[in-house]
């Protein structure tokens, strides 16, 4: 189920959203052509979680919350000990933010903790989302549960946070990690540097969805009046280079003793005592305030006393703290690394500095403060507005788009026409929901011949782009497998689906049948009433009506208060007729039904059931009507296959993203 993601198309967002770039395109919400009503069962797998606090934990927590708020069933699986306090065993089960948290035992190093018992917690999950590249990433790649629709992984920097064992890490990355990545439907890169790195080993399955933040948590908290106080918050690790921040402060104070610094965060490789020692060594005791493990309220209060956020970190998977600072209205001074370059380029809410040159970085920081004194309101507002690019509703919607795309639940573009991947019951529910909303719908059943006519006629293509297009036949199923690595769940040919729909719909219909030889539509109507007696026949007409009389026929259909129009003029004439006259008929829905009337009236026999199940009905029809159908099947089918193979070579397979709402929950539910 490895489908490329680079070709996902761009679509507009609301005013506080942005287009998040992908490896070759963009994905914005809503990409699913159906209203997102299916409720997934999602499990997030992450090695550390609350009460641990850090960028990775906060990213998982934010994503889980927004998915919970959208009504999905969400669970977190994590380890039962914190790496910072390995002697303490945490509860096996907890509920945090209304989300179940399951903690499992592990052994081995914190760099590669082994916890094989995770498999027992993954039954009946629709989505498995692994965070980080570690044991879980490799183990779940080797033993992907069959029950999962989608298994994706978010990189969070991989394992390149430090230069420790760099050559060994690279060898592991290009061997084990490369092999493991093949088991994932998508590799979600949370930064551009991750995208550059992972696209080398998971070509076609990488895309960029950056981490989100809770923009409301610290919104507008920055001091309303410029103060010569810097603030930084993070997990206290060596790669955060807090010593460089202290050096920056020392140079600033050499020129102006009013400068101060607030250092907030959670101990990790460094403790509060370690930081205090660094502060004393530089003679900054009176200028630095250390806040250990602050609550959100405590951190917000500290932000009110500061005017600039600073980070000298030498590695960031994304830079969550910097974006949180922007949401507070703090301009930022950031180290010159890939993740920070991207944030500054996207936001223009601060500057980059070389912290290895404290004199230069101090001069740049002082200059930023002078600008802040002159334009504080404008700079604060710019920082806050830019942070909306990464709010959780936006990032959560993009992630949900990915789930639908990876599960094959978005339309499948075949030779320029989007075919809806609906199950039979789902298509019924979708049409019912549209009718209840007063939405008019034209339905076409696309087979190889249909799409060949699309290729030959821009008029047909234009018409079908306004239709709900369902899959018909083995040719379309074959094309879907070639282009999307999966077929359709059900064959929704008009001959079988239209009677089924009329039997199963929640609504009583007045039906008009138009097409076929004289008398055929009437006999077909009688048979339809036997199969679905709850409906009424509004009227019938054969297909031998001159074009100049079509407007009068449309007016007659409308006068008869028709709900459902069945048109059997042959493909593509019937679709063109519907496209031109649908509004004039006043109908709620219209179907291009091909040979349905002939089958219902008994004029043309159906293929044996075994041939239908094997997708060989076309051969039966060819034997029955060789002179009429030989060109369609013997010449048309090879041409269709050739065109599909050319599309595959051109695109390499892709997820499509459209913007047409479909609304029934069962429409999207995958096969059992």
PDB file of C-alpha atoms in Angstrom, residues 426-655:
ATOM      1  CA  UNK A 426     -21.701   3.987   1.097  1.00  0.00           C
ATOM      2  CA  UNK A 427     -22.766   5.251  -2.310  1.00  0.00           C
ATOM      3  CA  UNK A 428     -26.429   4.751  -1.342  1.00  0.00           C
ATOM      4  CA  UNK A 429     -25.895   6.667   1.874  1.00  0.00           C
ATOM      5  CA  UNK A 430     -24.059   9.433   0.052  1.00  0.00           C
ATOM      6  CA  UNK A 431     -26.902   9.927  -2.429  1.00  0.00           C
ATOM      7  CA  UNK A 432     -29.460   9.904   0.375  1.00  0.00           C
ATOM      8  CA  UNK A 433     -27.555  12.526   2.326  1.00  0.00           C
ATOM      9  CA  UNK A 434     -27.226  14.735  -0.724  1.00  0.00           C
ATOM     10  CA  UNK A 435     -30.946  14.466  -1.345  1.00  0.00           C
ATOM     11  CA  UNK A 436     -31.717  15.402   2.260  1.00  0.00           C
ATOM     12  CA  UNK A 437     -29.603  18.495   1.842  1.00  0.00           C
ATOM     13  CA  UNK A 438     -31.395  19.463  -1.343  1.00  0.00           C
ATOM     14  CA  UNK A 439     -28.259  18.920  -3.373  1.00  0.00           C
ATOM     15  CA  UNK A 440     -28.745  17.835  -6.984  1.00  0.00           C
ATOM     16  CA  UNK A 441     -26.502  15.009  -8.181  1.00  0.00           C
ATOM     17  CA  UNK A 442     -25.601  13.600 -11.579  1.00  0.00           C
ATOM     18  CA  UNK A 443     -24.156  10.084 -11.474  1.00  0.00           C
ATOM     19  CA  UNK A 444     -21.998   8.419 -14.096  1.00  0.00           C
ATOM     20  CA  UNK A 445     -20.602   4.902 -14.120  1.00  0.00           C
ATOM     21  CA  UNK A 446     -17.117   5.032 -15.587  1.00  0.00           C
ATOM     22  CA  UNK A 447     -15.689   2.034 -17.406  1.00  0.00           C
ATOM     23  CA  UNK A 448     -12.741   1.793 -19.801  1.00  0.00           C
ATOM     24  CA  UNK A 449     -14.890   2.923 -22.727  1.00  0.00           C
ATOM     25  CA  UNK A 450     -16.149   5.963 -20.779  1.00  0.00           C
ATOM     26  CA  UNK A 451     -12.639   7.128 -20.036  1.00  0.00           C
ATOM     27  CA  UNK A 452     -11.549   6.539 -23.616  1.00  0.00           C
ATOM     28  CA  UNK A 453     -14.294   8.927 -24.720  1.00  0.00           C
ATOM     29  CA  UNK A 454     -13.075  11.420 -22.117  1.00  0.00           C
ATOM     30  CA  UNK A 455      -9.637  11.275 -23.685  1.00  0.00           C
ATOM     31  CA  UNK A 456     -11.123  11.943 -27.106  1.00  0.00           C
ATOM     32  CA  UNK A 457     -13.590  14.677 -26.135  1.00  0.00           C
ATOM     33  CA  UNK A 458     -13.005  17.704 -23.919  1.00  0.00           C
ATOM     34  CA  UNK A 459     -16.796  18.176 -23.850  1.00  0.00           C
ATOM     35  CA  UNK A 460     -17.301  14.778 -22.224  1.00  0.00           C
ATOM     36  CA  UNK A 461     -14.461  15.423 -19.782  1.00  0.00           C
ATOM     37  CA  UNK A 462     -15.908  18.769 -18.794  1.00  0.00           C
ATOM     38  CA  UNK A 463     -19.341  17.224 -18.258  1.00  0.00           C
ATOM     39  CA  UNK A 464     -18.085  14.351 -16.101  1.00  0.00           C
ATOM     40  CA  UNK A 465     -16.135  16.678 -13.843  1.00  0.00           C
ATOM     41  CA  UNK A 466     -19.457  17.812 -12.368  1.00  0.00           C
ATOM     42  CA  UNK A 467     -20.718  14.217 -11.868  1.00  0.00           C
ATOM     43  CA  UNK A 468     -20.356  11.811  -9.009  1.00  0.00           C
ATOM     44  CA  UNK A 469     -18.392   9.170 -10.915  1.00  0.00           C
ATOM     45  CA  UNK A 470     -18.534   5.563  -9.725  1.00  0.00           C
ATOM     46  CA  UNK A 471     -16.345   2.683 -10.877  1.00  0.00           C
ATOM     47  CA  UNK A 472     -17.711   0.195 -13.413  1.00  0.00           C
ATOM     48  CA  UNK A 473     -15.882  -2.911 -14.498  1.00  0.00           C
ATOM     49  CA  UNK A 474     -12.611  -4.774 -14.393  1.00  0.00           C
ATOM     50  CA  UNK A 475     -10.763  -2.198 -16.506  1.00  0.00           C
ATOM     51  CA  UNK A 476     -11.259   0.618 -14.009  1.00  0.00           C
ATOM     52  CA  UNK A 477     -10.339  -1.707 -11.149  1.00  0.00           C
ATOM     53  CA  UNK A 478      -7.139  -2.700 -12.966  1.00  0.00           C
ATOM     54  CA  UNK A 479      -6.314   0.973 -13.552  1.00  0.00           C
ATOM     55  CA  UNK A 480      -6.815   1.762  -9.867  1.00  0.00           C
ATOM     56  CA  UNK A 481      -4.413  -1.012  -8.885  1.00  0.00           C
ATOM     57  CA  UNK A 482      -1.801   0.264 -11.310  1.00  0.00           C
ATOM     58  CA  UNK A 483      -2.104   3.884 -10.242  1.00  0.00           C
ATOM     59  CA  UNK A 484      -2.986   3.561  -6.556  1.00  0.00           C
ATOM     60  CA  UNK A 485      -1.810   0.074  -5.587  1.00  0.00           C
ATOM     61  CA  UNK A 486      -5.359  -0.938  -4.623  1.00  0.00           C
ATOM     62  CA  UNK A 487      -8.592  -1.743  -6.374  1.00  0.00           C
ATOM     63  CA  UNK A 488     -12.119  -0.651  -5.551  1.00  0.00           C
ATOM     64  CA  UNK A 489     -14.064  -2.435  -2.827  1.00  0.00           C
ATOM     65  CA  UNK A 490     -17.190  -2.964  -4.946  1.00  0.00           C
ATOM     66  CA  UNK A 491     -17.956  -2.927  -8.659  1.00  0.00           C
ATOM     67  CA  UNK A 492     -20.601  -0.209  -8.970  1.00  0.00           C
ATOM     68  CA  UNK A 493     -21.850  -0.754 -12.510  1.00  0.00           C
ATOM     69  CA  UNK A 494     -25.142   0.955 -13.265  1.00  0.00           C
ATOM     70  CA  UNK A 495     -26.907  -2.284 -14.166  1.00  0.00           C
ATOM     71  CA  UNK A 496     -26.583  -3.585 -10.611  1.00  0.00           C
ATOM     72  CA  UNK A 497     -26.224  -0.411  -8.577  1.00  0.00           C
ATOM     73  CA  UNK A 498     -29.270   1.554  -9.745  1.00  0.00           C
ATOM     74  CA  UNK A 499     -31.803  -1.179  -8.806  1.00  0.00           C
ATOM     75  CA  UNK A 500     -29.916  -1.728  -5.547  1.00  0.00           C
ATOM     76  CA  UNK A 501     -30.005   1.974  -4.771  1.00  0.00           C
ATOM     77  CA  UNK A 502     -33.741   2.173  -5.422  1.00  0.00           C
ATOM     78  CA  UNK A 503     -34.267  -0.815  -3.131  1.00  0.00           C
ATOM     79  CA  UNK A 504     -32.131   0.582  -0.313  1.00  0.00           C
ATOM     80  CA  UNK A 505     -32.710   4.349  -0.383  1.00  0.00           C
ATOM     81  CA  UNK A 506     -34.398   5.940   2.617  1.00  0.00           C
ATOM     82  CA  UNK A 507     -36.646   8.009   0.349  1.00  0.00           C
ATOM     83  CA  UNK A 508     -39.628   7.369  -1.886  1.00  0.00           C
ATOM     84  CA  UNK A 509     -38.973   8.493  -5.446  1.00  0.00           C
ATOM     85  CA  UNK A 510     -40.894   9.489  -8.542  1.00  0.00           C
ATOM     86  CA  UNK A 511     -38.837   7.980 -11.357  1.00  0.00           C
ATOM     87  CA  UNK A 512     -38.716   8.848 -15.062  1.00  0.00           C
ATOM     88  CA  UNK A 513     -37.051   6.476 -17.554  1.00  0.00           C
ATOM     89  CA  UNK A 514     -35.735   7.963 -20.799  1.00  0.00           C
ATOM     90  CA  UNK A 515     -34.026   5.935 -23.524  1.00  0.00           C
ATOM     91  CA  UNK A 516     -33.969   2.607 -25.336  1.00  0.00           C
ATOM     92  CA  UNK A 517     -36.103   1.178 -28.106  1.00  0.00           C
ATOM     93  CA  UNK A 518     -39.858   1.919 -28.145  1.00  0.00           C
ATOM     94  CA  UNK A 519     -41.586   0.067 -25.299  1.00  0.00           C
ATOM     95  CA  UNK A 520     -38.352  -0.938 -23.542  1.00  0.00           C
ATOM     96  CA  UNK A 521     -38.439   1.885 -20.962  1.00  0.00           C
ATOM     97  CA  UNK A 522     -42.024   1.001 -20.050  1.00  0.00           C
ATOM     98  CA  UNK A 523     -41.204  -2.694 -19.514  1.00  0.00           C
ATOM     99  CA  UNK A 524     -38.091  -1.738 -17.567  1.00  0.00           C
ATOM    100  CA  UNK A 525     -40.216   0.524 -15.353  1.00  0.00           C
ATOM    101  CA  UNK A 526     -42.576  -2.341 -14.587  1.00  0.00           C
ATOM    102  CA  UNK A 527     -39.645  -4.531 -13.548  1.00  0.00           C
ATOM    103  CA  UNK A 528     -38.188  -1.768 -11.385  1.00  0.00           C
ATOM    104  CA  UNK A 529     -41.484  -1.448  -9.515  1.00  0.00           C
ATOM    105  CA  UNK A 530     -41.401  -5.187  -8.795  1.00  0.00           C
ATOM    106  CA  UNK A 531     -37.924  -4.832  -7.308  1.00  0.00           C
ATOM    107  CA  UNK A 532     -38.579  -1.555  -5.462  1.00  0.00           C
ATOM    108  CA  UNK A 533     -42.350  -1.161  -5.034  1.00  0.00           C
ATOM    109  CA  UNK A 534     -42.097   1.795  -2.643  1.00  0.00           C
ATOM    110  CA  UNK A 535     -41.485   4.155  -5.563  1.00  0.00           C
ATOM    111  CA  UNK A 536     -43.708   5.571  -8.302  1.00  0.00           C
ATOM    112  CA  UNK A 537     -43.082   5.770 -12.035  1.00  0.00           C
ATOM    113  CA  UNK A 538     -43.546   9.387 -13.095  1.00  0.00           C
ATOM    114  CA  UNK A 539     -43.286   8.510 -16.799  1.00  0.00           C
ATOM    115  CA  UNK A 540     -41.253   6.935 -19.585  1.00  0.00           C
ATOM    116  CA  UNK A 541     -39.972   7.855 -23.017  1.00  0.00           C
ATOM    117  CA  UNK A 542     -37.998   5.960 -25.631  1.00  0.00           C
ATOM    118  CA  UNK A 543     -34.743   7.369 -26.874  1.00  0.00           C
ATOM    119  CA  UNK A 544     -35.920   8.255 -30.368  1.00  0.00           C
ATOM    120  CA  UNK A 545     -36.533  11.951 -29.789  1.00  0.00           C
ATOM    121  CA  UNK A 546     -35.020  14.590 -32.020  1.00  0.00           C
ATOM    122  CA  UNK A 547     -32.681  17.114 -30.356  1.00  0.00           C
ATOM    123  CA  UNK A 548     -35.065  19.976 -31.083  1.00  0.00           C
ATOM    124  CA  UNK A 549     -37.662  18.176 -28.904  1.00  0.00           C
ATOM    125  CA  UNK A 550     -35.338  17.691 -25.924  1.00  0.00           C
ATOM    126  CA  UNK A 551     -36.364  20.939 -24.167  1.00  0.00           C
ATOM    127  CA  UNK A 552     -40.004  19.868 -24.344  1.00  0.00           C
ATOM    128  CA  UNK A 553     -39.088  16.487 -22.864  1.00  0.00           C
ATOM    129  CA  UNK A 554     -37.211  18.178 -20.024  1.00  0.00           C
ATOM    130  CA  UNK A 555     -40.248  20.364 -19.335  1.00  0.00           C
ATOM    131  CA  UNK A 556     -42.479  17.274 -19.284  1.00  0.00           C
ATOM    132  CA  UNK A 557     -40.172  15.528 -16.816  1.00  0.00           C
ATOM    133  CA  UNK A 558     -40.318  18.593 -14.578  1.00  0.00           C
ATOM    134  CA  UNK A 559     -44.122  18.851 -14.852  1.00  0.00           C
ATOM    135  CA  UNK A 560     -44.396  15.243 -13.673  1.00  0.00           C
ATOM    136  CA  UNK A 561     -42.511  16.226 -10.468  1.00  0.00           C
ATOM    137  CA  UNK A 562     -39.785  13.691 -11.123  1.00  0.00           C
ATOM    138  CA  UNK A 563     -37.215  13.028  -8.406  1.00  0.00           C
ATOM    139  CA  UNK A 564     -34.995  10.475 -10.123  1.00  0.00           C
ATOM    140  CA  UNK A 565     -34.162  10.457 -13.820  1.00  0.00           C
ATOM    141  CA  UNK A 566     -32.697   7.382 -15.514  1.00  0.00           C
ATOM    142  CA  UNK A 567     -31.192   8.101 -18.945  1.00  0.00           C
ATOM    143  CA  UNK A 568     -30.240   5.229 -21.261  1.00  0.00           C
ATOM    144  CA  UNK A 569     -28.888   6.800 -24.445  1.00  0.00           C
ATOM    145  CA  UNK A 570     -25.543   5.070 -24.469  1.00  0.00           C
ATOM    146  CA  UNK A 571     -22.229   6.450 -23.369  1.00  0.00           C
ATOM    147  CA  UNK A 572     -21.296   9.331 -23.620  1.00  0.00           C
ATOM    148  CA  UNK A 573     -24.512  10.697 -25.162  1.00  0.00           C
ATOM    149  CA  UNK A 574     -26.472  10.086 -21.963  1.00  0.00           C
ATOM    150  CA  UNK A 575     -23.959  11.983 -19.795  1.00  0.00           C
ATOM    151  CA  UNK A 576     -23.936  14.919 -22.202  1.00  0.00           C
ATOM    152  CA  UNK A 577     -27.749  14.991 -22.216  1.00  0.00           C
ATOM    153  CA  UNK A 578     -27.901  14.976 -18.431  1.00  0.00           C
ATOM    154  CA  UNK A 579     -25.268  17.688 -18.169  1.00  0.00           C
ATOM    155  CA  UNK A 580     -27.211  19.937 -20.556  1.00  0.00           C
ATOM    156  CA  UNK A 581     -30.762  19.321 -19.344  1.00  0.00           C
ATOM    157  CA  UNK A 582     -30.530  18.381 -15.663  1.00  0.00           C
ATOM    158  CA  UNK A 583     -31.529  21.806 -14.358  1.00  0.00           C
ATOM    159  CA  UNK A 584     -34.471  22.064 -16.750  1.00  0.00           C
ATOM    160  CA  UNK A 585     -35.864  18.706 -15.576  1.00  0.00           C
ATOM    161  CA  UNK A 586     -36.020  19.857 -11.951  1.00  0.00           C
ATOM    162  CA  UNK A 587     -34.820  16.411 -10.874  1.00  0.00           C
ATOM    163  CA  UNK A 588     -32.955  15.744  -7.678  1.00  0.00           C
ATOM    164  CA  UNK A 589     -30.716  13.124  -9.239  1.00  0.00           C
ATOM    165  CA  UNK A 590     -29.985  11.689 -12.667  1.00  0.00           C
ATOM    166  CA  UNK A 591     -28.153   8.516 -13.655  1.00  0.00           C
ATOM    167  CA  UNK A 592     -26.610   7.577 -16.974  1.00  0.00           C
ATOM    168  CA  UNK A 593     -27.566   3.894 -16.987  1.00  0.00           C
ATOM    169  CA  UNK A 594     -26.379   2.469 -20.340  1.00  0.00           C
ATOM    170  CA  UNK A 595     -27.992  -0.881 -21.112  1.00  0.00           C
ATOM    171  CA  UNK A 596     -29.962  -1.124 -17.853  1.00  0.00           C
ATOM    172  CA  UNK A 597     -33.366  -0.865 -19.565  1.00  0.00           C
ATOM    173  CA  UNK A 598     -32.527  -3.692 -21.963  1.00  0.00           C
ATOM    174  CA  UNK A 599     -31.448  -5.919 -19.087  1.00  0.00           C
ATOM    175  CA  UNK A 600     -34.532  -5.104 -16.994  1.00  0.00           C
ATOM    176  CA  UNK A 601     -36.859  -5.631 -19.968  1.00  0.00           C
ATOM    177  CA  UNK A 602     -35.212  -8.970 -20.783  1.00  0.00           C
ATOM    178  CA  UNK A 603     -34.023  -7.864 -24.239  1.00  0.00           C
ATOM    179  CA  UNK A 604     -30.387  -8.612 -23.405  1.00  0.00           C
ATOM    180  CA  UNK A 605     -29.336 -11.496 -21.116  1.00  0.00           C
ATOM    181  CA  UNK A 606     -26.837 -10.929 -18.308  1.00  0.00           C
ATOM    182  CA  UNK A 607     -23.623 -12.909 -18.146  1.00  0.00           C
ATOM    183  CA  UNK A 608     -23.585 -15.864 -15.761  1.00  0.00           C
ATOM    184  CA  UNK A 609     -22.870 -14.866 -12.163  1.00  0.00           C
ATOM    185  CA  UNK A 610     -19.468 -16.550 -12.163  1.00  0.00           C
ATOM    186  CA  UNK A 611     -18.385 -14.419 -15.129  1.00  0.00           C
ATOM    187  CA  UNK A 612     -19.625 -11.269 -13.394  1.00  0.00           C
ATOM    188  CA  UNK A 613     -17.642 -12.120 -10.275  1.00  0.00           C
ATOM    189  CA  UNK A 614     -14.490 -12.717 -12.306  1.00  0.00           C
ATOM    190  CA  UNK A 615     -14.877  -9.400 -14.126  1.00  0.00           C
ATOM    191  CA  UNK A 616     -15.494 -11.127 -17.452  1.00  0.00           C
ATOM    192  CA  UNK A 617     -18.950  -9.794 -18.227  1.00  0.00           C
ATOM    193  CA  UNK A 618     -17.485  -7.747 -21.056  1.00  0.00           C
ATOM    194  CA  UNK A 619     -16.421 -10.947 -22.868  1.00  0.00           C
ATOM    195  CA  UNK A 620     -19.958 -12.300 -22.567  1.00  0.00           C
ATOM    196  CA  UNK A 621     -21.383  -9.089 -24.017  1.00  0.00           C
ATOM    197  CA  UNK A 622     -18.815  -9.191 -26.824  1.00  0.00           C
ATOM    198  CA  UNK A 623     -19.964 -12.695 -27.772  1.00  0.00           C
ATOM    199  CA  UNK A 624     -23.602 -11.564 -27.643  1.00  0.00           C
ATOM    200  CA  UNK A 625     -23.099  -8.429 -29.767  1.00  0.00           C
ATOM    201  CA  UNK A 626     -19.777  -8.806 -31.612  1.00  0.00           C
ATOM    202  CA  UNK A 627     -20.533  -6.412 -34.487  1.00  0.00           C
ATOM    203  CA  UNK A 628     -21.537  -3.576 -32.150  1.00  0.00           C
ATOM    204  CA  UNK A 629     -18.943  -4.094 -29.414  1.00  0.00           C
ATOM    205  CA  UNK A 630     -15.798  -5.504 -31.039  1.00  0.00           C
ATOM    206  CA  UNK A 631     -14.211  -2.099 -31.541  1.00  0.00           C
ATOM    207  CA  UNK A 632     -14.984  -0.998 -27.962  1.00  0.00           C
ATOM    208  CA  UNK A 633     -13.431  -4.063 -26.353  1.00  0.00           C
ATOM    209  CA  UNK A 634     -10.810  -5.437 -28.746  1.00  0.00           C
ATOM    210  CA  UNK A 635      -9.380  -2.059 -29.689  1.00  0.00           C
ATOM    211  CA  UNK A 636     -10.626   0.199 -26.910  1.00  0.00           C
ATOM    212  CA  UNK A 637      -9.403  -1.922 -23.996  1.00  0.00           C
ATOM    213  CA  UNK A 638      -5.757  -2.069 -25.153  1.00  0.00           C
ATOM    214  CA  UNK A 639      -5.844   1.670 -25.849  1.00  0.00           C
ATOM    215  CA  UNK A 640      -7.227   2.281 -22.364  1.00  0.00           C
ATOM    216  CA  UNK A 641      -4.513   0.126 -20.786  1.00  0.00           C
ATOM    217  CA  UNK A 642      -1.835   1.959 -22.739  1.00  0.00           C
ATOM    218  CA  UNK A 643      -3.131   5.321 -21.551  1.00  0.00           C
ATOM    219  CA  UNK A 644      -3.222   4.169 -17.934  1.00  0.00           C
ATOM    220  CA  UNK A 645       0.355   2.902 -18.160  1.00  0.00           C
ATOM    221  CA  UNK A 646       1.418   6.258 -19.581  1.00  0.00           C
ATOM    222  CA  UNK A 647      -0.290   8.024 -16.685  1.00  0.00           C
ATOM    223  CA  UNK A 648       1.474   5.703 -14.260  1.00  0.00           C
ATOM    224  CA  UNK A 649       4.851   6.406 -15.878  1.00  0.00           C
ATOM    225  CA  UNK A 650       4.163  10.146 -15.851  1.00  0.00           C
ATOM    226  CA  UNK A 651       2.954  10.376 -12.258  1.00  0.00           C
ATOM    227  CA  UNK A 652       4.454   7.356 -10.549  1.00  0.00           C
ATOM    228  CA  UNK A 653       1.160   6.928  -8.697  1.00  0.00           C
ATOM    229  CA  UNK A 654      -0.266   9.568  -6.401  1.00  0.00           C
ATOM    230  CA  UNK A 655      -2.847  10.577  -3.877  1.00  0.00           C
TER     231      UNK A 655
END
